[in-house]
mmCIF file of N, CA, C and O in Angstrom:
data_model
loop_
_atom_site.group_PDB
_atom_site.id
_atom_site.type_symbol
_atom_site.label_atom_id
_atom_site.label_comp_id
_atom_site.label_asym_id
_atom_site.label_seq_id
_atom_site.Cartn_x
_atom_site.Cartn_y
_atom_site.Cartn_z
ATOM 1 N N MET A 198 -19.194 1.166 2.644
ATOM 2 C CA MET A 198 -17.867 0.590 2.649
ATOM 3 C C MET A 198 -17.376 0.388 4.078
ATOM 4 O O MET A 198 -16.716 -0.591 4.367
ATOM 5 N N MET A 199 -17.690 1.345 4.935
ATOM 6 C CA MET A 199 -17.213 1.242 6.310
ATOM 7 C C MET A 199 -17.873 0.071 7.046
ATOM 8 O O MET A 199 -17.265 -0.514 7.919
ATOM 9 N N ASN A 200 -19.125 -0.268 6.661
ATOM 10 C CA ASN A 200 -19.811 -1.375 7.324
ATOM 11 C C ASN A 200 -19.099 -2.690 7.076
ATOM 12 O O ASN A 200 -18.936 -3.504 7.987
ATOM 13 N N ILE A 201 -18.670 -2.924 5.846
ATOM 14 C CA ILE A 201 -17.991 -4.185 5.523
ATOM 15 C C ILE A 201 -16.648 -4.255 6.237
ATOM 16 O O ILE A 201 -16.264 -5.303 6.743
ATOM 17 N N ILE A 202 -15.938 -3.131 6.297
ATOM 18 C CA ILE A 202 -14.639 -3.122 6.968
ATOM 19 C C ILE A 202 -14.812 -3.384 8.458
ATOM 20 O O ILE A 202 -14.050 -4.152 9.062
ATOM 21 N N ALA A 203 -15.832 -2.784 9.056
ATOM 22 C CA ALA A 203 -16.097 -3.012 10.480
ATOM 23 C C ALA A 203 -16.460 -4.466 10.738
ATOM 24 O O ALA A 203 -15.966 -5.082 11.699
ATOM 25 N N GLN A 204 -17.295 -5.030 9.872
ATOM 26 C CA GLN A 204 -17.693 -6.422 10.043
ATOM 27 C C GLN A 204 -16.489 -7.358 9.867
ATOM 28 O O GLN A 204 -16.331 -8.324 10.614
ATOM 29 N N LEU A 205 -15.629 -7.063 8.910
ATOM 30 C CA LEU A 205 -14.432 -7.884 8.701
ATOM 31 C C LEU A 205 -13.474 -7.775 9.881
ATOM 32 O O LEU A 205 -12.854 -8.772 10.271
ATOM 33 N N ASN A 206 -13.368 -6.585 10.480
ATOM 34 C CA ASN A 206 -12.508 -6.417 11.654
ATOM 35 C C ASN A 206 -13.035 -7.226 12.830
ATOM 36 O O ASN A 206 -12.256 -7.802 13.598
ATOM 37 N N ILE A 207 -14.342 -7.280 12.988
ATOM 38 C CA ILE A 207 -14.945 -8.075 14.066
ATOM 39 C C ILE A 207 -14.642 -9.553 13.852
ATOM 40 O O ILE A 207 -14.237 -10.260 14.777
ATOM 41 N N LEU A 208 -14.809 -10.018 12.622
ATOM 42 C CA LEU A 208 -14.536 -11.425 12.326
ATOM 43 C C LEU A 208 -13.058 -11.750 12.525
ATOM 44 O O LEU A 208 -12.706 -12.836 13.007
ATOM 45 N N LYS A 209 -12.193 -10.807 12.173
ATOM 46 C CA LYS A 209 -10.752 -11.024 12.348
ATOM 47 C C LYS A 209 -10.396 -11.087 13.831
ATOM 48 O O LYS A 209 -9.577 -11.903 14.246
ATOM 49 N N ALA A 210 -11.027 -10.226 14.639
ATOM 50 C CA ALA A 210 -10.768 -10.216 16.081
ATOM 51 C C ALA A 210 -11.237 -11.512 16.734
ATOM 52 O O ALA A 210 -10.621 -11.988 17.697
ATOM 53 N N MET A 211 -12.314 -12.090 16.202
ATOM 54 C CA MET A 211 -12.831 -13.351 16.738
ATOM 55 C C MET A 211 -12.088 -14.553 16.156
ATOM 56 O O MET A 211 -12.385 -15.692 16.504
ATOM 57 N N GLU A 212 -11.108 -14.268 15.259
ATOM 58 C CA GLU A 212 -10.308 -15.299 14.602
ATOM 59 C C GLU A 212 -11.169 -16.277 13.808
ATOM 60 O O GLU A 212 -10.939 -17.481 13.806
ATOM 61 N N LEU A 213 -12.189 -15.737 13.120
ATOM 62 C CA LEU A 213 -13.051 -16.535 12.259
ATOM 63 C C LEU A 213 -12.764 -16.189 10.807
ATOM 64 O O LEU A 213 -12.508 -15.038 10.470
ATOM 65 N N LYS A 214 -12.814 -17.198 9.953
ATOM 66 C CA LYS A 214 -12.644 -16.947 8.530
ATOM 67 C C LYS A 214 -14.027 -16.675 7.950
ATOM 68 O O LYS A 214 -14.918 -17.519 8.019
ATOM 69 N N PRO A 215 -14.215 -15.507 7.347
ATOM 70 C CA PRO A 215 -15.539 -15.169 6.823
ATOM 71 C C PRO A 215 -15.848 -15.902 5.524
ATOM 72 O O PRO A 215 -14.957 -16.354 4.817
ATOM 73 N N ASN A 216 -17.132 -15.998 5.225
ATOM 74 C CA ASN A 216 -17.578 -16.522 3.939
ATOM 75 C C ASN A 216 -17.596 -15.325 2.994
ATOM 76 O O ASN A 216 -18.518 -14.519 2.992
ATOM 77 N N PHE A 217 -16.548 -15.221 2.179
ATOM 78 C CA PHE A 217 -16.384 -14.057 1.318
ATOM 79 C C PHE A 217 -17.511 -13.940 0.296
ATOM 80 O O PHE A 217 -17.958 -12.842 -0.014
ATOM 81 N N SER A 218 -17.995 -15.060 -0.213
ATOM 82 C CA SER A 218 -19.068 -15.025 -1.213
ATOM 83 C C SER A 218 -20.360 -14.485 -0.610
ATOM 84 O O SER A 218 -21.065 -13.682 -1.226
ATOM 85 N N GLU A 219 -20.673 -14.915 0.592
ATOM 86 C CA GLU A 219 -21.896 -14.451 1.258
ATOM 87 C C GLU A 219 -21.818 -12.955 1.561
ATOM 88 O O GLU A 219 -22.779 -12.211 1.327
ATOM 89 N N LEU A 220 -20.663 -12.503 2.063
ATOM 90 C CA LEU A 220 -20.493 -11.080 2.348
ATOM 91 C C LEU A 220 -20.539 -10.255 1.068
ATOM 92 O O LEU A 220 -21.086 -9.148 1.049
ATOM 93 N N ALA A 221 -19.998 -10.792 -0.006
ATOM 94 C CA ALA A 221 -20.014 -10.087 -1.290
ATOM 95 C C ALA A 221 -21.447 -9.895 -1.777
ATOM 96 O O ALA A 221 -21.805 -8.827 -2.261
ATOM 97 N N ARG A 222 -22.267 -10.928 -1.647
ATOM 98 C CA ARG A 222 -23.673 -10.808 -2.054
ATOM 99 C C ARG A 222 -24.397 -9.792 -1.184
ATOM 100 O O ARG A 222 -25.203 -8.991 -1.670
ATOM 101 N N GLU A 223 -24.107 -9.818 0.112
ATOM 102 C CA GLU A 223 -24.776 -8.928 1.057
ATOM 103 C C GLU A 223 -24.457 -7.453 0.773
ATOM 104 O O GLU A 223 -25.333 -6.591 0.860
ATOM 105 N N TYR A 224 -23.202 -7.174 0.421
ATOM 106 C CA TYR A 224 -22.781 -5.784 0.212
ATOM 107 C C TYR A 224 -22.696 -5.388 -1.256
ATOM 108 O O TYR A 224 -22.335 -4.263 -1.576
ATOM 109 N N GLY A 225 -22.999 -6.310 -2.161
ATOM 110 C CA GLY A 225 -23.036 -5.995 -3.588
ATOM 111 C C GLY A 225 -21.671 -5.729 -4.194
ATOM 112 O O GLY A 225 -21.521 -4.803 -4.985
ATOM 113 N N MET A 226 -20.675 -6.514 -3.818
ATOM 114 C CA MET A 226 -19.345 -6.366 -4.386
ATOM 115 C C MET A 226 -18.773 -7.736 -4.719
ATOM 116 O O MET A 226 -19.372 -8.754 -4.394
ATOM 117 N N ASP A 227 -17.640 -7.760 -5.382
ATOM 118 C CA ASP A 227 -16.994 -9.003 -5.770
ATOM 119 C C ASP A 227 -16.364 -9.663 -4.547
ATOM 120 O O ASP A 227 -15.871 -8.982 -3.652
ATOM 121 N N ARG A 228 -16.373 -10.997 -4.510
ATOM 122 C CA ARG A 228 -15.824 -11.709 -3.354
ATOM 123 C C ARG A 228 -14.331 -11.475 -3.196
ATOM 124 O O ARG A 228 -13.800 -11.466 -2.083
ATOM 125 N N ARG A 229 -13.636 -11.248 -4.328
ATOM 126 C CA ARG A 229 -12.193 -10.978 -4.252
ATOM 127 C C ARG A 229 -11.923 -9.621 -3.621
ATOM 128 O O ARG A 229 -10.914 -9.432 -2.931
ATOM 129 N N THR A 230 -12.831 -8.679 -3.812
ATOM 130 C CA THR A 230 -12.705 -7.365 -3.185
ATOM 131 C C THR A 230 -12.886 -7.497 -1.676
ATOM 132 O O THR A 230 -12.133 -6.908 -0.902
ATOM 133 N N VAL A 231 -13.847 -8.295 -1.255
ATOM 134 C CA VAL A 231 -14.087 -8.510 0.173
ATOM 135 C C VAL A 231 -12.852 -9.156 0.803
ATOM 136 O O VAL A 231 -12.398 -8.741 1.861
ATOM 137 N N LYS A 232 -12.279 -10.140 0.115
ATOM 138 C CA LYS A 232 -11.090 -10.816 0.632
ATOM 139 C C LYS A 232 -9.912 -9.851 0.727
ATOM 140 O O LYS A 232 -9.141 -9.878 1.685
ATOM 141 N N LYS A 233 -9.788 -8.977 -0.268
ATOM 142 C CA LYS A 233 -8.702 -8.002 -0.280
ATOM 143 C C LYS A 233 -8.802 -7.092 0.942
ATOM 144 O O LYS A 233 -7.797 -6.823 1.611
ATOM 145 N N TYR A 234 -10.017 -6.635 1.268
ATOM 146 C CA TYR A 234 -10.198 -5.792 2.441
ATOM 147 C C TYR A 234 -9.967 -6.575 3.729
ATOM 148 O O TYR A 234 -9.467 -6.038 4.709
ATOM 149 N N PHE A 235 -10.299 -7.855 3.739
ATOM 150 C CA PHE A 235 -10.062 -8.695 4.910
ATOM 151 C C PHE A 235 -8.566 -8.841 5.172
ATOM 152 O O PHE A 235 -8.127 -8.878 6.315
ATOM 153 N N GLU A 236 -7.779 -8.893 4.108
ATOM 154 C CA GLU A 236 -6.336 -9.078 4.238
ATOM 155 C C GLU A 236 -5.588 -7.780 4.522
ATOM 156 O O GLU A 236 -4.373 -7.783 4.627
ATOM 157 N N GLY A 237 -6.309 -6.653 4.626
ATOM 158 C CA GLY A 237 -5.680 -5.418 5.073
ATOM 159 C C GLY A 237 -5.593 -4.301 4.065
ATOM 160 O O GLY A 237 -4.979 -3.270 4.342
ATOM 161 N N TYR A 238 -6.186 -4.434 2.899
ATOM 162 C CA TYR A 238 -6.155 -3.368 1.902
ATOM 163 C C TYR A 238 -6.920 -2.162 2.416
ATOM 164 O O TYR A 238 -8.004 -2.291 2.959
ATOM 165 N N GLU A 239 -6.344 -0.962 2.274
ATOM 166 C CA GLU A 239 -6.971 0.246 2.793
ATOM 167 C C GLU A 239 -7.446 1.198 1.706
ATOM 168 O O GLU A 239 -7.920 2.284 2.000
ATOM 169 N N GLY A 240 -7.308 0.837 0.469
ATOM 170 C CA GLY A 240 -7.732 1.704 -0.622
ATOM 171 C C GLY A 240 -6.569 2.447 -1.241
ATOM 172 O O GLY A 240 -5.460 2.451 -0.728
ATOM 173 N N LYS A 241 -6.831 3.099 -2.343
ATOM 174 C CA LYS A 241 -5.801 3.867 -3.025
ATOM 175 C C LYS A 241 -5.438 5.093 -2.207
ATOM 176 O O LYS A 241 -6.301 5.675 -1.532
ATOM 177 N N PRO A 242 -4.190 5.532 -2.284
ATOM 178 C CA PRO A 242 -3.828 6.762 -1.566
ATOM 179 C C PRO A 242 -4.544 7.966 -2.164
ATOM 180 O O PRO A 242 -4.841 8.005 -3.357
ATOM 181 N N LYS A 243 -4.833 8.941 -1.336
ATOM 182 C CA LYS A 243 -5.566 10.131 -1.779
ATOM 183 C C LYS A 243 -4.712 11.003 -2.701
ATOM 184 O O LYS A 243 -5.219 11.614 -3.619
ATOM 185 N N THR A 244 -3.410 11.080 -2.422
ATOM 186 C CA THR A 244 -2.523 11.903 -3.236
ATOM 187 C C THR A 244 -1.323 11.087 -3.677
ATOM 188 O O THR A 244 -0.963 10.099 -3.041
ATOM 189 N N LYS A 245 -0.703 11.529 -4.746
ATOM 190 C CA LYS A 245 0.509 10.890 -5.241
ATOM 191 C C LYS A 245 1.697 11.807 -4.945
ATOM 192 O O LYS A 245 1.586 13.021 -5.011
ATOM 193 N N ASN A 246 2.821 11.204 -4.635
ATOM 194 C CA ASN A 246 4.043 11.969 -4.421
ATOM 195 C C ASN A 246 4.769 12.081 -5.760
ATOM 196 O O ASN A 246 5.765 11.427 -6.005
ATOM 197 N N LYS A 247 4.227 12.923 -6.610
ATOM 198 C CA LYS A 247 4.751 13.079 -7.954
ATOM 199 C C LYS A 247 5.287 14.496 -8.104
ATOM 200 O O LYS A 247 4.621 15.466 -7.757
ATOM 201 N N THR A 248 6.498 14.604 -8.641
ATOM 202 C CA THR A 248 7.088 15.925 -8.817
ATOM 203 C C THR A 248 6.568 16.558 -10.101
ATOM 204 O O THR A 248 6.190 15.868 -11.043
ATOM 205 N N SER A 249 6.608 17.864 -10.123
ATOM 206 C CA SER A 249 6.167 18.609 -11.291
ATOM 207 C C SER A 249 7.276 18.626 -12.337
ATOM 208 O O SER A 249 8.466 18.558 -12.009
ATOM 209 N N LYS A 250 6.896 18.750 -13.598
ATOM 210 C CA LYS A 250 7.884 18.856 -14.674
ATOM 211 C C LYS A 250 8.612 20.195 -14.603
ATOM 212 O O LYS A 250 9.701 20.342 -15.145
ATOM 213 N N LEU A 251 8.015 21.165 -13.931
ATOM 214 C CA LEU A 251 8.618 22.492 -13.829
ATOM 215 C C LEU A 251 9.551 22.638 -12.634
ATOM 216 O O LEU A 251 10.222 23.662 -12.501
ATOM 217 N N ASP A 252 9.622 21.647 -11.760
ATOM 218 C CA ASP A 252 10.455 21.752 -10.562
ATOM 219 C C ASP A 252 11.928 21.994 -10.886
ATOM 220 O O ASP A 252 12.606 22.739 -10.174
ATOM 221 N N LYS A 253 12.428 21.402 -11.956
ATOM 222 C CA LYS A 253 13.850 21.594 -12.278
ATOM 223 C C LYS A 253 14.124 23.007 -12.790
ATOM 224 O O LYS A 253 15.265 23.453 -12.807
ATOM 225 N N TYR A 254 13.091 23.747 -13.184
ATOM 226 C CA TYR A 254 13.241 25.119 -13.659
ATOM 227 C C TYR A 254 12.805 26.151 -12.622
ATOM 228 O O TYR A 254 12.698 27.339 -12.922
ATOM 229 N N PHE A 255 12.553 25.724 -11.396
ATOM 230 C CA PHE A 255 12.004 26.601 -10.359
ATOM 231 C C PHE A 255 12.874 27.829 -10.130
ATOM 232 O O PHE A 255 12.363 28.962 -10.080
ATOM 233 N N ASP A 256 14.187 27.648 -9.985
ATOM 234 C CA ASP A 256 15.077 28.784 -9.714
ATOM 235 C C ASP A 256 15.087 29.765 -10.888
ATOM 236 O O ASP A 256 15.084 30.989 -10.689
ATOM 237 N N GLU A 257 15.094 29.254 -12.113
ATOM 238 C CA GLU A 257 15.099 30.113 -13.296
ATOM 239 C C GLU A 257 13.792 30.912 -13.400
ATOM 240 O O GLU A 257 13.796 32.109 -13.688
ATOM 241 N N ILE A 258 12.670 30.264 -13.123
ATOM 242 C CA ILE A 258 11.365 30.943 -13.153
ATOM 243 C C ILE A 258 11.305 32.021 -12.084
ATOM 244 O O ILE A 258 10.847 33.145 -12.332
ATOM 245 N N LYS A 259 11.797 31.692 -10.904
ATOM 246 C CA LYS A 259 11.791 32.651 -9.799
ATOM 247 C C LYS A 259 12.641 33.878 -10.144
ATOM 248 O O LYS A 259 12.247 35.012 -9.873
ATOM 249 N N ALA A 260 13.792 33.662 -10.784
ATOM 250 C CA ALA A 260 14.676 34.764 -11.172
ATOM 251 C C ALA A 260 14.003 35.654 -12.226
ATOM 252 O O ALA A 260 14.098 36.881 -12.153
ATOM 253 N N LYS A 261 13.333 35.042 -13.187
ATOM 254 C CA LYS A 261 12.698 35.826 -14.244
ATOM 255 C C LYS A 261 11.483 36.596 -13.725
ATOM 256 O O LYS A 261 11.198 37.699 -14.183
ATOM 257 N N LEU A 262 10.781 36.028 -12.762
ATOM 258 C CA LEU A 262 9.640 36.744 -12.182
ATOM 259 C C LEU A 262 10.090 37.897 -11.286
ATOM 260 O O LEU A 262 9.315 38.817 -11.022
ATOM 261 N N ALA A 263 11.327 37.841 -10.817
ATOM 262 C CA ALA A 263 11.854 38.920 -9.952
ATOM 263 C C ALA A 263 12.175 40.173 -10.771
ATOM 264 O O ALA A 263 12.307 41.255 -10.203
ATOM 265 N N ILE A 264 12.298 40.036 -12.089
ATOM 266 C CA ILE A 264 12.567 41.185 -12.939
ATOM 267 C C ILE A 264 11.338 42.099 -12.921
ATOM 268 O O ILE A 264 10.209 41.647 -13.125
ATOM 269 N N LYS A 265 11.591 43.367 -12.699
ATOM 270 C CA LYS A 265 10.492 44.328 -12.587
ATOM 271 C C LYS A 265 9.742 44.440 -13.919
ATOM 272 O O LYS A 265 10.346 44.549 -14.979
ATOM 273 N N GLY A 266 8.452 44.392 -13.878
ATOM 274 C CA GLY A 266 7.615 44.551 -15.063
ATOM 275 C C GLY A 266 7.221 43.244 -15.731
ATOM 276 O O GLY A 266 6.524 43.258 -16.721
ATOM 277 N N THR A 267 7.642 42.105 -15.198
ATOM 278 C CA THR A 267 7.257 40.818 -15.802
ATOM 279 C C THR A 267 6.158 40.159 -14.975
ATOM 280 O O THR A 267 6.044 40.379 -13.772
ATOM 281 N N THR A 268 5.348 39.392 -15.668
ATOM 282 C CA THR A 268 4.295 38.639 -14.975
ATOM 283 C C THR A 268 4.354 37.192 -15.401
ATOM 284 O O THR A 268 4.866 36.848 -16.438
#
């Protein structure tokens, strides 16, 4: 994956429009995927900023765990 991105960056720096179909055949991917990476797509984020369903009960859980003898 890094090879195609590096090659696309070189072509972009030289201000050349790549042949997406040829690059797709060379790297074994769809031409639309190659074009997407050429236009700046960096991939899906590694993590999501999603809150837990238990976050609204955090204070109540903390209070109940503070009671001696509970787990």
